Tab-separated table of C-alpha atoms in Angstrom:
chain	number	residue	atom	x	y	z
A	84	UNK	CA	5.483	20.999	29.569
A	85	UNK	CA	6.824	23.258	32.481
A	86	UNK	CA	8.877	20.552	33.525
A	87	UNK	CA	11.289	20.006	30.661
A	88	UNK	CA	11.874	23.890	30.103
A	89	UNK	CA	14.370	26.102	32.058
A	90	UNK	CA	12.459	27.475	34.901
A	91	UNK	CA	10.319	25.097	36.511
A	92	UNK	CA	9.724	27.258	39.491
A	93	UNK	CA	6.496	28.453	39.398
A	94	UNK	CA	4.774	25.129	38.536
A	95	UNK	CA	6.823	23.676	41.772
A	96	UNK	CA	6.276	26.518	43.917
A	97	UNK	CA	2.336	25.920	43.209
A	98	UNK	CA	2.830	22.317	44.389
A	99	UNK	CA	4.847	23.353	47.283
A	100	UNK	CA	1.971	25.975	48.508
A	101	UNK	CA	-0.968	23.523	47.785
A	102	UNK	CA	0.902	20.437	50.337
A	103	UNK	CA	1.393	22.949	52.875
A	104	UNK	CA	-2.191	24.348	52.678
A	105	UNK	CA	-3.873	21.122	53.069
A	106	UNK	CA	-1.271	19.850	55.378
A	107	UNK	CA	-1.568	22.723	57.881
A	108	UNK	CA	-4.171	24.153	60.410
A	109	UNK	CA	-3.142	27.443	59.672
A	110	UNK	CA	-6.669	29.449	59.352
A	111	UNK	CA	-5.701	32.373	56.303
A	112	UNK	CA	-8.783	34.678	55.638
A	113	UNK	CA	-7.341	35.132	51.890
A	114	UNK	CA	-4.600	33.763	49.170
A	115	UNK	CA	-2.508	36.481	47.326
A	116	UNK	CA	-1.088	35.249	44.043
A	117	UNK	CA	1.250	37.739	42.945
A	118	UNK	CA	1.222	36.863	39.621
A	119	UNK	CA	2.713	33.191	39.888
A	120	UNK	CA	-0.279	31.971	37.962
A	121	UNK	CA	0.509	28.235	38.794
A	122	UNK	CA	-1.767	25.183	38.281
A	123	UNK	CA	-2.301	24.583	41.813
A	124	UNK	CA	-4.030	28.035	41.912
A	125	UNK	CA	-7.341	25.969	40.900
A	126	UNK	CA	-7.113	23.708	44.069
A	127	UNK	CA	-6.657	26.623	46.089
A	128	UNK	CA	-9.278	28.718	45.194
A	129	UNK	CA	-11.545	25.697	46.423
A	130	UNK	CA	-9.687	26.173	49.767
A	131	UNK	CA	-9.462	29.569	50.549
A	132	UNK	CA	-10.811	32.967	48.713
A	133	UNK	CA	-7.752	33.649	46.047
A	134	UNK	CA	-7.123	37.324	44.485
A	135	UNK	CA	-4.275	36.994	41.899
A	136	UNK	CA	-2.249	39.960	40.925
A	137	UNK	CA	-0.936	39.970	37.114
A	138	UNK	CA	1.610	43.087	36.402
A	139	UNK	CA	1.633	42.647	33.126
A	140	UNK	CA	1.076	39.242	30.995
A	141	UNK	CA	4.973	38.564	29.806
A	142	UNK	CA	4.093	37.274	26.638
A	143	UNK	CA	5.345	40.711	25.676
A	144	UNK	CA	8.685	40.198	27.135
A	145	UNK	CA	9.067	36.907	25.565
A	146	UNK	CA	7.858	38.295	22.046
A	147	UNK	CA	10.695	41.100	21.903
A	148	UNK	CA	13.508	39.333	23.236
A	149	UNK	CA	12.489	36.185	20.439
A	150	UNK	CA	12.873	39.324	18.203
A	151	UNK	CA	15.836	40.824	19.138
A	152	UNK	CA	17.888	37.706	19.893
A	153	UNK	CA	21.081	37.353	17.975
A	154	UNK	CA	21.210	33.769	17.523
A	155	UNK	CA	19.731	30.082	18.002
A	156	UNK	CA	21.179	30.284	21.490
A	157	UNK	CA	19.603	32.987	22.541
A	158	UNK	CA	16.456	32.247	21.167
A	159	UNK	CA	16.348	28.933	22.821
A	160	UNK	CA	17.746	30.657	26.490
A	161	UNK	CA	14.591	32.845	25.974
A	162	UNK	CA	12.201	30.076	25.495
A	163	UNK	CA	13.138	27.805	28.127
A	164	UNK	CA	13.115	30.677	30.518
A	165	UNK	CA	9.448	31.381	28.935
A	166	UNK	CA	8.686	27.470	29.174
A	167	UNK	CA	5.891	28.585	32.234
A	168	UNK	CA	4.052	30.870	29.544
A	169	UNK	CA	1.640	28.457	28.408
A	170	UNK	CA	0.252	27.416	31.878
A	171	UNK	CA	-0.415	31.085	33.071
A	172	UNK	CA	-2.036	31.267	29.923
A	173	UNK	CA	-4.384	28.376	30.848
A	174	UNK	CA	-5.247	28.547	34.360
A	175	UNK	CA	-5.273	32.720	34.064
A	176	UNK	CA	-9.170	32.925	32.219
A	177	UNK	CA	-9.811	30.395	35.374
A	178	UNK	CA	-9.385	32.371	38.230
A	179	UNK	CA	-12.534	34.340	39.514
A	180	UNK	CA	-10.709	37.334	40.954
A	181	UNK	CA	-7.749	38.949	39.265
A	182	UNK	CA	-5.921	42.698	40.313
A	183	UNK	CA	-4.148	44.549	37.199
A	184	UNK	CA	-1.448	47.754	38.063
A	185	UNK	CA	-2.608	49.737	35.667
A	186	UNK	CA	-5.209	50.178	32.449
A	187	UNK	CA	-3.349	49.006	29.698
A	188	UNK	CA	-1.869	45.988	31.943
A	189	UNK	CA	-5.858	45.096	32.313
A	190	UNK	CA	-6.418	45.030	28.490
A	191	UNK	CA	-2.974	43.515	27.529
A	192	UNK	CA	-4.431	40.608	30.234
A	193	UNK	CA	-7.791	40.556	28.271
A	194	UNK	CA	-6.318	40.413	25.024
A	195	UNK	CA	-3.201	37.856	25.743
A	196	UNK	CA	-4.279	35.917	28.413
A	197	UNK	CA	-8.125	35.366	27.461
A	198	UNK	CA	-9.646	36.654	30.746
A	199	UNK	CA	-12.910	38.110	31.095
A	200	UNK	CA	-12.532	41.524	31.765
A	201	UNK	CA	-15.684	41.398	34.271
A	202	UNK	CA	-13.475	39.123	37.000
A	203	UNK	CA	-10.275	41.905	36.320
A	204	UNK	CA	-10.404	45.320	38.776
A	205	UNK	CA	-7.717	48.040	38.476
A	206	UNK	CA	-5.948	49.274	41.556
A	207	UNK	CA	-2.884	51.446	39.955
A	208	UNK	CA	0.253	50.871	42.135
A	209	UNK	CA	1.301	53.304	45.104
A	210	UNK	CA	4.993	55.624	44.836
A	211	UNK	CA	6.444	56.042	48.396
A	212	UNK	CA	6.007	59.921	48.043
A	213	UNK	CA	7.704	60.506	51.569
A	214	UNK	CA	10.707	58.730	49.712
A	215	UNK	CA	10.816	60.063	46.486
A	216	UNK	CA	10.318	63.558	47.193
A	217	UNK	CA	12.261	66.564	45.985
A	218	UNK	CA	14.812	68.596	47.653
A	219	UNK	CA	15.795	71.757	45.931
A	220	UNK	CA	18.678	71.608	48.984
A	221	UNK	CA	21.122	69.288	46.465
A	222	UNK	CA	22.783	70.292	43.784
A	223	UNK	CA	21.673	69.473	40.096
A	224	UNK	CA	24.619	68.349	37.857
A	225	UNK	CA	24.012	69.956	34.407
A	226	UNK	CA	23.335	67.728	31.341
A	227	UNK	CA	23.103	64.243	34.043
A	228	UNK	CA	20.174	62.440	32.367
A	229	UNK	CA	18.960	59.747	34.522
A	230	UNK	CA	16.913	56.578	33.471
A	231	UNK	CA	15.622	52.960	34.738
A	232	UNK	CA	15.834	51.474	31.339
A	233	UNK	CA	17.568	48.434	32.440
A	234	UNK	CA	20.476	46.834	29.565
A	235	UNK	CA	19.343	43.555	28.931
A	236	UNK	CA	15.778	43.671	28.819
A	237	UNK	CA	14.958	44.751	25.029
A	238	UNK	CA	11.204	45.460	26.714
A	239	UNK	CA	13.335	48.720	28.440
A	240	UNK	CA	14.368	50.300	24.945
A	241	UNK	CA	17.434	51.325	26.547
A	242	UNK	CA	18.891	51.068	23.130
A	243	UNK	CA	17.506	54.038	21.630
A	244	UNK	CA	18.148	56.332	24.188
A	245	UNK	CA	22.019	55.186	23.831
A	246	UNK	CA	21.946	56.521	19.857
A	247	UNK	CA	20.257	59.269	20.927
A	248	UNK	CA	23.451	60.829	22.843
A	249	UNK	CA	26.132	61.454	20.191
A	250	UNK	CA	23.567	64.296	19.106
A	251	UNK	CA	22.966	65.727	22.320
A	252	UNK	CA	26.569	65.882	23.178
A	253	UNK	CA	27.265	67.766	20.335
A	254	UNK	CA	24.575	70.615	21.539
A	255	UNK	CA	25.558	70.049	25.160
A	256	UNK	CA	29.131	68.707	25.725
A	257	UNK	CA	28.839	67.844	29.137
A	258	UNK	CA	25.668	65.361	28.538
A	259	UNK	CA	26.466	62.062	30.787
A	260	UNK	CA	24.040	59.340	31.367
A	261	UNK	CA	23.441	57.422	34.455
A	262	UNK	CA	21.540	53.920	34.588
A	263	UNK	CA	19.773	53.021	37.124
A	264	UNK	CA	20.857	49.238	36.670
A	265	UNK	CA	23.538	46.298	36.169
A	266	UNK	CA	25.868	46.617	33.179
A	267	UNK	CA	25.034	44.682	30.248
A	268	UNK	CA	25.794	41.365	29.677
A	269	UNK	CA	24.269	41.816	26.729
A	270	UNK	CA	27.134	42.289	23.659
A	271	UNK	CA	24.307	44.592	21.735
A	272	UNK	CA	24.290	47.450	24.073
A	273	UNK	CA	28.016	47.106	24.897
A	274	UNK	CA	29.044	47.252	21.256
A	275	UNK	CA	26.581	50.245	20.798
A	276	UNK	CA	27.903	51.925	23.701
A	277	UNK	CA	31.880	51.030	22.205
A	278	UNK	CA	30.947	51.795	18.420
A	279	UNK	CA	29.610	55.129	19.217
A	280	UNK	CA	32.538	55.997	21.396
A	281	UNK	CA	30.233	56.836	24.817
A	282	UNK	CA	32.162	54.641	27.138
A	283	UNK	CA	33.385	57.552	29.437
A	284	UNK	CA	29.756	58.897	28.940
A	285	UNK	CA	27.549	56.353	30.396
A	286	UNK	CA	27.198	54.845	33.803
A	287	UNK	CA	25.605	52.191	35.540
A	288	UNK	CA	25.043	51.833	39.195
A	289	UNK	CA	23.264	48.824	40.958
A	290	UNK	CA	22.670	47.391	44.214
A	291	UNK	CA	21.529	50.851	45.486
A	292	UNK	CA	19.587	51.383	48.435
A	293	UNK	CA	16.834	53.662	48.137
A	294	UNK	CA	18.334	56.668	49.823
A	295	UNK	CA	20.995	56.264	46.814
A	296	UNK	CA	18.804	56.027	44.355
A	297	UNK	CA	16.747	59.110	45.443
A	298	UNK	CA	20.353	60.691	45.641
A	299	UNK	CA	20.512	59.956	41.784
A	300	UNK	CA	17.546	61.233	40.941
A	301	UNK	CA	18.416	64.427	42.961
A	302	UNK	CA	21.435	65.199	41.237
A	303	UNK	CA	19.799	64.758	37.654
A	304	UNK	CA	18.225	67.350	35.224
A	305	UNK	CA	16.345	65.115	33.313
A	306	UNK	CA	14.705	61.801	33.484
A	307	UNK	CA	14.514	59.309	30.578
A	308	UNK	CA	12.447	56.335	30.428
A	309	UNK	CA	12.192	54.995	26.593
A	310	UNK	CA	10.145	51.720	27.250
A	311	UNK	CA	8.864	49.809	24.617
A	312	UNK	CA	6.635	48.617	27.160
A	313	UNK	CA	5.689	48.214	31.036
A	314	UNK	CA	2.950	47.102	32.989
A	315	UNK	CA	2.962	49.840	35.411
A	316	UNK	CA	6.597	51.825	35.277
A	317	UNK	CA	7.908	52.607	38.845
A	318	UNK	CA	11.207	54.245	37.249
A	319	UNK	CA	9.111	56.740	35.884
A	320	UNK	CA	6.880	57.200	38.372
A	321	UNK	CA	9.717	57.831	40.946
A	322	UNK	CA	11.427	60.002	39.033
A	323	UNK	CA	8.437	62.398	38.581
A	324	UNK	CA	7.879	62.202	42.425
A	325	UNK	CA	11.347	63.474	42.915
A	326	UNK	CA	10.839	66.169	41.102
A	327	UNK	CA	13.020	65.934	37.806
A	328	UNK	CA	11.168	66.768	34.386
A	329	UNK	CA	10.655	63.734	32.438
A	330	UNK	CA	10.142	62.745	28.742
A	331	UNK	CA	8.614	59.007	28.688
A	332	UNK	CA	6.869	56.675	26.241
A	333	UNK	CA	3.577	56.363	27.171
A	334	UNK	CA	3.210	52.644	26.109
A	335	UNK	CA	1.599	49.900	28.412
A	336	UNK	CA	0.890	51.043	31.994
A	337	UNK	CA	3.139	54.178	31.710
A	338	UNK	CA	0.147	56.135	29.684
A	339	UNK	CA	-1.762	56.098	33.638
A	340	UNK	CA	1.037	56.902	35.161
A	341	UNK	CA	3.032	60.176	32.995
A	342	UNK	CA	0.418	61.319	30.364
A	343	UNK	CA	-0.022	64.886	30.667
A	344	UNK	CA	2.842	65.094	32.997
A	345	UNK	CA	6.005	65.333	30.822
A	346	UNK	CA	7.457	65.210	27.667
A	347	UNK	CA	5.789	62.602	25.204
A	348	UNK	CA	7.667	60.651	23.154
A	349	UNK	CA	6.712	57.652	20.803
A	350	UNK	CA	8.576	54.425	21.354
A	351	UNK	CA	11.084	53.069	19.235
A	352	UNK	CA	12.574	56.900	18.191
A	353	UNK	CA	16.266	58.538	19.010
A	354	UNK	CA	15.205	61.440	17.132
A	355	UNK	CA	12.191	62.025	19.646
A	356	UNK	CA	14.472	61.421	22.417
A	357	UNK	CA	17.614	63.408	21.150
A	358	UNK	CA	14.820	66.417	20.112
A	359	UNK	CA	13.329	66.209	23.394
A	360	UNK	CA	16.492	66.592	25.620
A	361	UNK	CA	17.502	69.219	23.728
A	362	UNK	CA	14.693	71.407	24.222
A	363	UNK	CA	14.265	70.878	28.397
A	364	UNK	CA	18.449	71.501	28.794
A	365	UNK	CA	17.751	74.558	26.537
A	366	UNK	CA	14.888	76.099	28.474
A	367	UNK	CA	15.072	76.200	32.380
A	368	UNK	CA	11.435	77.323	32.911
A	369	UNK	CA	9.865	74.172	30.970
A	370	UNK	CA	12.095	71.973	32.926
A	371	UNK	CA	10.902	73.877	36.148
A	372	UNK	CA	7.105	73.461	34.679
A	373	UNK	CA	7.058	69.472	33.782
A	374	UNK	CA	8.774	68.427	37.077
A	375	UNK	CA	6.125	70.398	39.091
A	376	UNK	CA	3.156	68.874	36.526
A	377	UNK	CA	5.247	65.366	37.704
A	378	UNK	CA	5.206	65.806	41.569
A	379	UNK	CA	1.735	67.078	41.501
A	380	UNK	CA	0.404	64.165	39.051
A	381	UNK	CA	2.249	61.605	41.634
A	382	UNK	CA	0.466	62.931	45.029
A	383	UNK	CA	-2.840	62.941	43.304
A	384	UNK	CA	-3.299	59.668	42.080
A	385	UNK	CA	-0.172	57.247	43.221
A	386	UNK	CA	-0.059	57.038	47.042
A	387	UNK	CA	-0.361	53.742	48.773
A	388	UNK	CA	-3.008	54.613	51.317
A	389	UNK	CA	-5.043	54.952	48.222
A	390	UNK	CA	-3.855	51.310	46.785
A	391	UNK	CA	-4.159	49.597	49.860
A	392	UNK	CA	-8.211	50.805	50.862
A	393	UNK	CA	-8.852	49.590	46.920
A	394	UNK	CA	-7.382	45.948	47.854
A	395	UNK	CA	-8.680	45.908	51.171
A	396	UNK	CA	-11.974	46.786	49.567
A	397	UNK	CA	-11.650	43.641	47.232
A	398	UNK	CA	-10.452	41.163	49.888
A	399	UNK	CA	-13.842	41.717	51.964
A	400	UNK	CA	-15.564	41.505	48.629
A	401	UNK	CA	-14.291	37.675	47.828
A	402	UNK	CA	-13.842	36.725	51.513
A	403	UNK	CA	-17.524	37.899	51.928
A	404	UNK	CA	-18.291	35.619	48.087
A	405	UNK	CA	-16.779	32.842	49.300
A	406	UNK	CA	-18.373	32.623	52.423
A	407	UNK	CA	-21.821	32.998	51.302
């Protein structure tokens, strides 16, 4: 049950919703779930039209870490934090009207969470392209690499970009990392970082306003993003609408957001990534050529004007359903 595991919160925030929706005259000419998946959803979709958004089902996240935790504690922190798993699981296949980020995060949804892909439509998220935007007026710093792969989350693959450095450096001496995220609480990534003597090398910065982070992304030569998975993969998508050349993964949602658009690497592999850097910090004009391909791919097919007719479009579909 929900209620004995770590993080109730969903299940009570369901509750919470449901008392003040029957309690209140409030008129509401639709329900958003973003991706709370609670119990109480059932009850409200008798109340109201209800369009859930899912992200990407986390049964994912909850498989790796299990995988990658060092002990019983660890294990046990990651399934009480997990403990709301099952009931997404059961009242997901019940909902009549779901919105998935990207392609893959539809099919993951299908295959994990035992929806029928006929109630499931596909809006891909928007990139604030007047925000992330190049501008050729700031200096790059040679051999920065800049990624989103955040420490503790195993799902990031942050990991294998770390052993990939020690072989770049040797090519490039000035090769420095910056992380767009806390520092690790994790002991993993801080003994890699310590065993492979990259302390000095690596950087993390959090807390950052956006203006900061666009700074970052400015100042870089290349982006990384070495994901083992995401369900849609704003780091990377960011990054390319800033203009610096990226090599990604393309697993889960990234594949709809970066294929044909940078450099391709399989997840899981330093040697792709450490292969891969080399070559863009060796040849200007490719670099030049994959963060054009990026900016371009980004104004095409990722701008929220775009994102919001799609969900507008859906709203007056169920509002219109449920009113009939």
């Amino acid at each position: 049950s929900v209620m004995t595991g770590g993080f109730p919160e969903p299940y009570t925030f369901g509750r919470r919703v449901l008392k003040r929706l029957r309690q209140s005259d409030e008129e509401f000419d639709i329900i958003l779930d973003n991706q709370s998946l609670c119990y109480s959803l059932i009850d409200i979709q008798k109340l109201f039209p209800l369009v859930a958004t899912i992200h990407h089902p986390i049964t994912k996240d909850f498989k790796l870490e299990m995988e990658n935790a060092s002990n019983w504690k660890e294990r046990l922190s990651s399934r009480r934090w997990h403990s709301f798993l099952p009931m997404q699981k059961k009242i997901a296949p019940k909902l009549k009207k779901i919105i998935c980020v990207s392609g893959p995060s539809k099919l993951d949804t299908v295959t994990e969470f035992f929806v029928n892909p006929e109630n499931i439509d596909v809006i891909l998220n928007g990139i604030d392209i007047e925000t992330f935007k190049p501008d050729t007026s700031v200096g790059v710093i040679k051999n920065r690499i800049v990624t989103t792969a955040s420490a503790d989350i195993p799902l990031k693959g942050l990991r294998f970009l770390i052993n990939a450095l020690p072989k770049v450096i040797s090519e490039f001496p000035d090769t420095h990392l910056i992380v767009i995220g806390k520092s690790p609480n994790e002991s993993k990534i801080r003994t890699l970082i310590d065993d492979l003597g990259l302390k000095e090398r690596i950087s993390f910065e959090s807390n950052l306003s956006e203006e900061e982070i666009v700074s970052i992304y400015h100042k870089s030569q290349i982006a990384v993003i070495p994901s083992l998975y995401e369900g849609f993969g704003f780091g990377a998508g960011e990054a390319m609408s800033c203009g610096v050349p990226l090599i990604s993964t393309l697993s889960g949602g990234l594949e709809d957001i970066v294929k044909g658009s940078c450099y391709e690497i399989e997840p899981g592999s330093s040697v792709q990534i450490e292969n891969a850097v080399i070559d863009l910090f060796d040849n200007e004009e490719e670099m030049k050529r994959v963060a054009l391909l990026g900016r371009k791919r980004i104004l095409e097919k990722f701008n929220w004007r775009q994102a919001a007719k799609g969900y507008l479009a859906i709203y007056e579909r169920e509002i219109t359903r449920f009113t009939s």
